[in-house]
């Protein structure tokens, strides 16, 4: 079985994948993230992800796991000039979570065009933080605390498997392990959030989802959107209109593990009823046990 890729192979794979989507890629675009996290990449989980539609065209996200041995990824990004320091609560959230919760691994979402976008924290598979305690962390968006009773009532109080902090949009994704959650509960959550009923194709996709994550911000108590993710080797299962970019990406995206390509497909739903669709492809799978939570929870991290 092929081993973890070296940095030269990682760069070549990013460049090759960017060409599939006509995303301009050069050493100058990637050198900042390679300088900051290059020591991690040869042994990391690496995922390439894209979103369908004109609004998202022209970007490729390069996501990877980070072991918890060193500084958290936001601190590393600050230290390496990948992002500017902010007084917004989004800038202190990851450190506060780290001080209160066990972390199995971290992750980074880095856009070839957009740069450092997001930090992930993945919790140990046997030690998910209790929702009420988690929502009480000082820098959490107030909207999460406002939904604790609802989520607890649906039996989701012990399902927080990961978080994604988006520093470009000042939002928080709260990932809920959904593989063992009944479809009726998932649909009830949609209704309780005030989202319209999905059509039959999307409802079937939701039934199969292994992860779901509402997105919160600091300016509203409402849920901004909710995303459902499915692991698959058949990206044609994505309940989306035909998109030639998705088809090309799915057919030709590189990978360095044995067997066929593995994907995570996702649908992101908004309260308005609008949806957009995303596809993430595993490029490399880490062998280190500290990344187990990343592997179990990884989806494409909705923007």
Tab-separated table of C-alpha atoms in Angstrom:
chain	number	residue	atom	x	y	z
A	1	UNK	CA	0.000	0.000	0.000
A	2	UNK	CA	1.378	3.433	-0.812
A	3	UNK	CA	2.795	5.299	2.177
A	4	UNK	CA	2.168	8.901	3.196
A	5	UNK	CA	3.123	11.397	0.547
A	6	UNK	CA	6.147	13.688	0.866
A	7	UNK	CA	5.737	17.442	0.552
A	8	UNK	CA	6.670	17.445	-3.130
A	9	UNK	CA	3.968	14.880	-3.833
A	10	UNK	CA	1.444	16.809	-1.763
A	11	UNK	CA	2.153	19.991	-3.708
A	12	UNK	CA	1.907	18.131	-7.027
A	13	UNK	CA	-1.429	16.639	-5.973
A	14	UNK	CA	-2.806	20.044	-4.966
A	15	UNK	CA	-1.666	21.514	-8.278
A	16	UNK	CA	-3.170	18.621	-10.249
A	17	UNK	CA	-6.491	18.911	-8.422
A	18	UNK	CA	-6.584	22.685	-8.866
A	19	UNK	CA	-6.167	22.236	-12.621
A	20	UNK	CA	-9.271	20.033	-12.682
A	21	UNK	CA	-11.294	23.001	-11.423
A	22	UNK	CA	-9.368	25.712	-13.306
A	23	UNK	CA	-8.204	27.166	-9.987
A	24	UNK	CA	-4.907	29.060	-10.317
A	25	UNK	CA	-2.255	27.431	-8.156
A	26	UNK	CA	1.400	28.321	-7.749
A	27	UNK	CA	4.173	27.717	-5.214
A	28	UNK	CA	3.554	31.226	-3.896
A	29	UNK	CA	-0.033	30.380	-2.994
A	30	UNK	CA	0.934	27.245	-1.097
A	31	UNK	CA	4.300	28.134	0.406
A	32	UNK	CA	2.781	29.910	3.469
A	33	UNK	CA	0.756	26.873	4.534
A	34	UNK	CA	3.581	24.461	3.705
A	35	UNK	CA	5.929	26.535	5.849
A	36	UNK	CA	3.471	26.591	8.756
A	37	UNK	CA	2.287	22.975	8.644
A	38	UNK	CA	4.680	21.135	6.333
A	39	UNK	CA	6.025	18.918	9.119
A	40	UNK	CA	2.504	17.562	9.640
A	41	UNK	CA	1.542	16.865	6.037
A	42	UNK	CA	3.517	13.689	5.221
A	43	UNK	CA	1.581	11.809	7.922
A	44	UNK	CA	-1.718	13.686	7.792
A	45	UNK	CA	-5.161	12.909	6.536
A	46	UNK	CA	-5.482	15.073	3.427
A	47	UNK	CA	-8.786	15.888	1.782
A	48	UNK	CA	-9.585	17.966	-1.310
A	49	UNK	CA	-13.035	19.545	-1.383
A	50	UNK	CA	-15.154	21.631	-3.720
A	51	UNK	CA	-18.648	23.081	-3.793
A	52	UNK	CA	-20.953	23.074	-6.793
A	53	UNK	CA	-22.442	26.131	-8.420
A	54	UNK	CA	-21.369	29.471	-9.817
A	55	UNK	CA	-21.130	31.078	-6.393
A	56	UNK	CA	-18.418	28.625	-5.344
A	57	UNK	CA	-16.615	28.285	-8.662
A	58	UNK	CA	-12.904	29.032	-8.744
A	59	UNK	CA	-11.913	27.647	-5.337
A	60	UNK	CA	-10.408	24.406	-4.080
A	61	UNK	CA	-10.101	23.653	-0.386
A	62	UNK	CA	-7.107	21.684	0.857
A	63	UNK	CA	-7.931	20.185	4.262
A	64	UNK	CA	-5.597	18.228	6.507
A	65	UNK	CA	-5.302	16.852	10.019
A	66	UNK	CA	-2.925	18.252	12.625
A	67	UNK	CA	-1.736	16.264	15.641
A	68	UNK	CA	-2.329	17.817	19.089
A	69	UNK	CA	1.363	17.657	20.040
A	70	UNK	CA	2.113	21.245	19.065
A	71	UNK	CA	0.198	24.541	19.063
A	72	UNK	CA	-3.390	24.523	17.866
A	73	UNK	CA	-3.765	25.411	14.168
A	74	UNK	CA	-5.128	28.906	14.791
A	75	UNK	CA	-2.107	29.758	16.953
A	76	UNK	CA	0.189	28.364	14.256
A	77	UNK	CA	-1.628	30.361	11.585
A	78	UNK	CA	-1.209	33.558	13.612
A	79	UNK	CA	2.462	32.855	14.261
A	80	UNK	CA	3.109	32.300	10.562
A	81	UNK	CA	1.145	35.275	9.279
A	82	UNK	CA	-1.605	33.227	7.634
A	83	UNK	CA	-4.302	35.256	9.359
A	84	UNK	CA	-4.542	38.465	11.353
A	85	UNK	CA	-5.317	38.542	15.060
A	86	UNK	CA	-8.870	39.585	15.935
A	87	UNK	CA	-10.701	40.752	19.046
A	88	UNK	CA	-13.842	38.935	17.880
A	89	UNK	CA	-14.805	35.913	20.047
A	90	UNK	CA	-14.003	33.676	17.074
A	91	UNK	CA	-10.320	34.292	17.808
A	92	UNK	CA	-10.416	33.012	21.392
A	93	UNK	CA	-12.834	30.111	20.977
A	94	UNK	CA	-10.408	27.343	20.032
A	95	UNK	CA	-8.068	28.065	22.959
A	96	UNK	CA	-11.025	28.037	25.362
A	97	UNK	CA	-12.217	24.701	24.005
A	98	UNK	CA	-8.703	23.288	24.280
A	99	UNK	CA	-8.547	24.340	27.946
A	100	UNK	CA	-11.824	22.583	28.784
A	101	UNK	CA	-12.120	19.560	26.487
A	102	UNK	CA	-9.940	16.632	25.464
A	103	UNK	CA	-8.779	17.027	21.856
A	104	UNK	CA	-7.955	13.962	19.754
A	105	UNK	CA	-6.743	15.895	16.718
A	106	UNK	CA	-7.040	19.196	14.919
A	107	UNK	CA	-7.636	20.068	11.310
A	108	UNK	CA	-7.163	22.958	8.907
A	109	UNK	CA	-9.186	24.140	5.929
A	110	UNK	CA	-6.996	26.096	3.534
A	111	UNK	CA	-8.360	27.565	0.324
A	112	UNK	CA	-6.016	27.800	-2.636
A	113	UNK	CA	-7.527	31.242	-3.271
A	114	UNK	CA	-8.974	32.097	0.149
A	115	UNK	CA	-6.024	31.018	2.290
A	116	UNK	CA	-6.391	29.911	5.916
A	117	UNK	CA	-10.123	29.666	6.531
A	118	UNK	CA	-10.936	27.295	9.309
A	119	UNK	CA	-9.644	25.323	12.292
A	120	UNK	CA	-11.201	22.043	13.365
A	121	UNK	CA	-11.049	20.336	16.737
A	122	UNK	CA	-11.978	16.648	16.849
A	123	UNK	CA	-12.915	15.104	20.171
A	124	UNK	CA	-11.960	11.570	21.289
A	125	UNK	CA	-14.488	9.044	20.046
A	126	UNK	CA	-15.112	7.905	23.628
A	127	UNK	CA	-15.119	11.373	25.205
A	128	UNK	CA	-17.512	13.751	23.462
A	129	UNK	CA	-18.102	16.897	25.561
A	130	UNK	CA	-21.552	17.261	27.199
A	131	UNK	CA	-23.536	19.762	25.167
A	132	UNK	CA	-24.651	22.011	28.034
A	133	UNK	CA	-21.098	22.374	29.365
A	134	UNK	CA	-19.788	22.888	25.854
A	135	UNK	CA	-22.337	25.590	25.037
A	136	UNK	CA	-21.345	27.440	28.223
A	137	UNK	CA	-17.785	28.134	27.040
A	138	UNK	CA	-17.474	31.949	27.184
A	139	UNK	CA	-16.688	32.636	23.520
A	140	UNK	CA	-19.360	30.314	22.117
A	141	UNK	CA	-21.998	31.908	19.875
A	142	UNK	CA	-25.031	32.647	22.105
A	143	UNK	CA	-27.284	30.858	19.636
A	144	UNK	CA	-25.811	27.489	20.597
A	145	UNK	CA	-26.801	27.918	24.248
A	146	UNK	CA	-30.239	28.956	23.053
A	147	UNK	CA	-30.677	25.599	21.311
A	148	UNK	CA	-29.354	23.313	24.080
A	149	UNK	CA	-32.829	22.355	25.318
A	150	UNK	CA	-33.968	21.558	21.792
A	151	UNK	CA	-30.911	19.448	20.993
A	152	UNK	CA	-31.075	17.677	24.357
A	153	UNK	CA	-34.756	16.929	23.852
A	154	UNK	CA	-33.872	15.188	20.595
A	155	UNK	CA	-31.219	13.056	22.307
A	156	UNK	CA	-28.250	14.924	20.821
A	157	UNK	CA	-26.676	16.131	24.073
A	158	UNK	CA	-23.845	13.568	23.853
A	159	UNK	CA	-23.212	13.727	20.109
A	160	UNK	CA	-20.811	16.701	19.723
A	161	UNK	CA	-17.949	15.032	17.838
A	162	UNK	CA	-16.091	18.046	16.429
A	163	UNK	CA	-16.231	21.765	15.728
A	164	UNK	CA	-15.138	23.932	12.829
A	165	UNK	CA	-14.289	27.595	13.456
A	166	UNK	CA	-14.473	29.761	10.339
A	167	UNK	CA	-12.316	32.873	10.769
A	168	UNK	CA	-13.266	34.414	7.432
A	169	UNK	CA	-17.009	34.318	8.046
A	170	UNK	CA	-17.065	34.363	11.865
A	171	UNK	CA	-19.141	31.210	12.113
A	172	UNK	CA	-19.030	27.952	14.062
A	173	UNK	CA	-19.979	24.489	12.803
A	174	UNK	CA	-21.007	22.051	15.543
A	175	UNK	CA	-20.611	18.494	14.236
A	176	UNK	CA	-23.062	15.946	15.608
A	177	UNK	CA	-22.363	12.237	15.153
A	178	UNK	CA	-25.442	11.153	13.243
A	179	UNK	CA	-24.872	7.577	12.089
A	180	UNK	CA	-26.981	6.135	14.925
A	181	UNK	CA	-29.530	8.973	14.959
A	182	UNK	CA	-32.982	8.088	13.636
A	183	UNK	CA	-34.072	9.769	10.416
A	184	UNK	CA	-37.166	11.139	12.159
A	185	UNK	CA	-34.892	12.872	14.685
A	186	UNK	CA	-32.821	14.445	11.921
A	187	UNK	CA	-35.949	15.705	10.174
A	188	UNK	CA	-37.397	16.900	13.485
A	189	UNK	CA	-34.241	18.935	14.001
A	190	UNK	CA	-34.737	20.591	10.628
A	191	UNK	CA	-38.325	21.500	11.501
A	192	UNK	CA	-37.372	22.778	14.949
A	193	UNK	CA	-34.759	25.035	13.366
A	194	UNK	CA	-37.473	26.423	11.093
A	195	UNK	CA	-36.193	24.836	7.892
A	196	UNK	CA	-38.626	23.644	5.190
A	197	UNK	CA	-39.316	19.965	4.609
A	198	UNK	CA	-36.736	18.432	2.228
A	199	UNK	CA	-37.794	16.643	-0.926
A	200	UNK	CA	-37.699	12.843	-1.078
A	201	UNK	CA	-34.209	12.652	-2.593
A	202	UNK	CA	-32.661	14.925	0.018
A	203	UNK	CA	-34.591	13.159	2.806
A	204	UNK	CA	-33.077	9.832	1.728
A	205	UNK	CA	-29.629	11.435	1.714
A	206	UNK	CA	-30.279	12.736	5.238
A	207	UNK	CA	-31.308	9.234	6.337
A	208	UNK	CA	-27.889	7.893	5.296
A	209	UNK	CA	-25.856	10.746	6.784
A	210	UNK	CA	-23.080	9.928	9.278
A	211	UNK	CA	-22.620	13.545	10.345
A	212	UNK	CA	-24.747	16.653	10.537
A	213	UNK	CA	-23.717	20.101	11.596
A	214	UNK	CA	-25.647	23.285	12.236
A	215	UNK	CA	-23.798	26.554	11.676
A	216	UNK	CA	-24.045	29.367	14.223
A	217	UNK	CA	-22.776	32.938	14.190
A	218	UNK	CA	-22.362	35.595	16.872
A	219	UNK	CA	-24.872	38.053	15.399
A	220	UNK	CA	-28.072	36.010	15.470
A	221	UNK	CA	-29.746	33.362	17.601
A	222	UNK	CA	-30.925	31.543	14.475
A	223	UNK	CA	-29.188	28.586	12.869
A	224	UNK	CA	-27.558	29.876	9.685
A	225	UNK	CA	-27.677	26.528	7.879
A	226	UNK	CA	-27.367	22.805	8.487
A	227	UNK	CA	-25.313	20.325	6.514
A	228	UNK	CA	-25.625	16.534	6.213
A	229	UNK	CA	-22.744	14.336	5.016
A	230	UNK	CA	-22.551	10.823	3.557
A	231	UNK	CA	-19.434	8.702	2.989
A	232	UNK	CA	-19.461	7.038	-0.412
A	233	UNK	CA	-17.441	5.678	-3.305
A	234	UNK	CA	-20.172	6.814	-5.700
A	235	UNK	CA	-20.290	10.610	-5.864
A	236	UNK	CA	-23.228	10.292	-8.248
A	237	UNK	CA	-25.351	9.740	-5.143
A	238	UNK	CA	-25.112	13.445	-4.335
A	239	UNK	CA	-28.686	14.823	-4.634
A	240	UNK	CA	-27.544	17.654	-6.887
A	241	UNK	CA	-28.234	18.797	-10.440
A	242	UNK	CA	-25.659	17.575	-12.932
A	243	UNK	CA	-22.461	19.586	-12.615
A	244	UNK	CA	-19.595	18.867	-15.034
A	245	UNK	CA	-17.027	20.183	-12.537
A	246	UNK	CA	-18.175	17.704	-9.882
A	247	UNK	CA	-18.070	14.883	-12.426
A	248	UNK	CA	-14.546	15.816	-13.551
A	249	UNK	CA	-13.333	16.239	-9.975
A	250	UNK	CA	-14.771	12.864	-8.924
A	251	UNK	CA	-13.314	11.047	-11.913
A	252	UNK	CA	-9.787	12.450	-11.859
A	253	UNK	CA	-8.908	13.668	-8.347
A	254	UNK	CA	-5.656	11.965	-7.236
A	255	UNK	CA	-5.330	9.606	-4.280
A	256	UNK	CA	-2.460	7.589	-2.779
A	257	UNK	CA	-4.241	4.758	-0.923
A	258	UNK	CA	-5.147	1.340	-2.272
A	259	UNK	CA	-8.557	0.739	-3.807
A	260	UNK	CA	-11.045	3.120	-5.320
A	261	UNK	CA	-11.448	6.778	-4.459
A	262	UNK	CA	-13.375	7.559	-1.292
A	263	UNK	CA	-15.564	10.621	-0.939
A	264	UNK	CA	-17.720	12.532	1.474
A	265	UNK	CA	-20.676	14.158	-0.238
A	266	UNK	CA	-22.745	16.793	1.510
A	267	UNK	CA	-25.847	18.906	1.160
A	268	UNK	CA	-26.062	22.247	2.970
A	269	UNK	CA	-29.578	23.540	3.634
A	270	UNK	CA	-30.621	27.106	4.438
A	271	UNK	CA	-33.806	28.291	6.210
A	272	UNK	CA	-34.941	29.747	2.877
A	273	UNK	CA	-35.031	26.254	1.393
A	274	UNK	CA	-32.027	26.865	-0.834
A	275	UNK	CA	-29.354	24.179	-0.920
A	276	UNK	CA	-25.852	23.798	-2.210
A	277	UNK	CA	-23.825	20.662	-2.678
A	278	UNK	CA	-20.260	19.731	-1.894
A	279	UNK	CA	-17.891	16.891	-2.575
A	280	UNK	CA	-14.717	16.019	-0.684
A	281	UNK	CA	-12.199	13.413	-1.805
A	282	UNK	CA	-9.683	11.699	0.448
A	283	UNK	CA	-6.203	12.094	-1.017
A	284	UNK	CA	-4.211	10.496	1.813
A	285	UNK	CA	-5.149	8.630	4.977
A	286	UNK	CA	-2.961	8.985	8.026
A	287	UNK	CA	-1.793	5.938	9.916
A	288	UNK	CA	-1.269	7.655	13.270
A	289	UNK	CA	-3.896	6.800	15.900
A	290	UNK	CA	-4.193	10.393	17.121
A	291	UNK	CA	-5.923	11.193	13.848
A	292	UNK	CA	-8.638	8.582	14.326
A	293	UNK	CA	-11.226	11.171	15.253
A	294	UNK	CA	-10.389	13.209	12.154
A	295	UNK	CA	-10.903	10.129	10.011
A	296	UNK	CA	-14.160	9.208	11.704
A	297	UNK	CA	-15.645	12.688	11.646
A	298	UNK	CA	-14.160	14.284	8.555
A	299	UNK	CA	-16.498	15.802	6.114
A	300	UNK	CA	-16.002	18.759	3.870
A	301	UNK	CA	-16.543	21.444	6.417
A	302	UNK	CA	-19.283	23.693	5.085
A	303	UNK	CA	-18.225	27.192	4.389
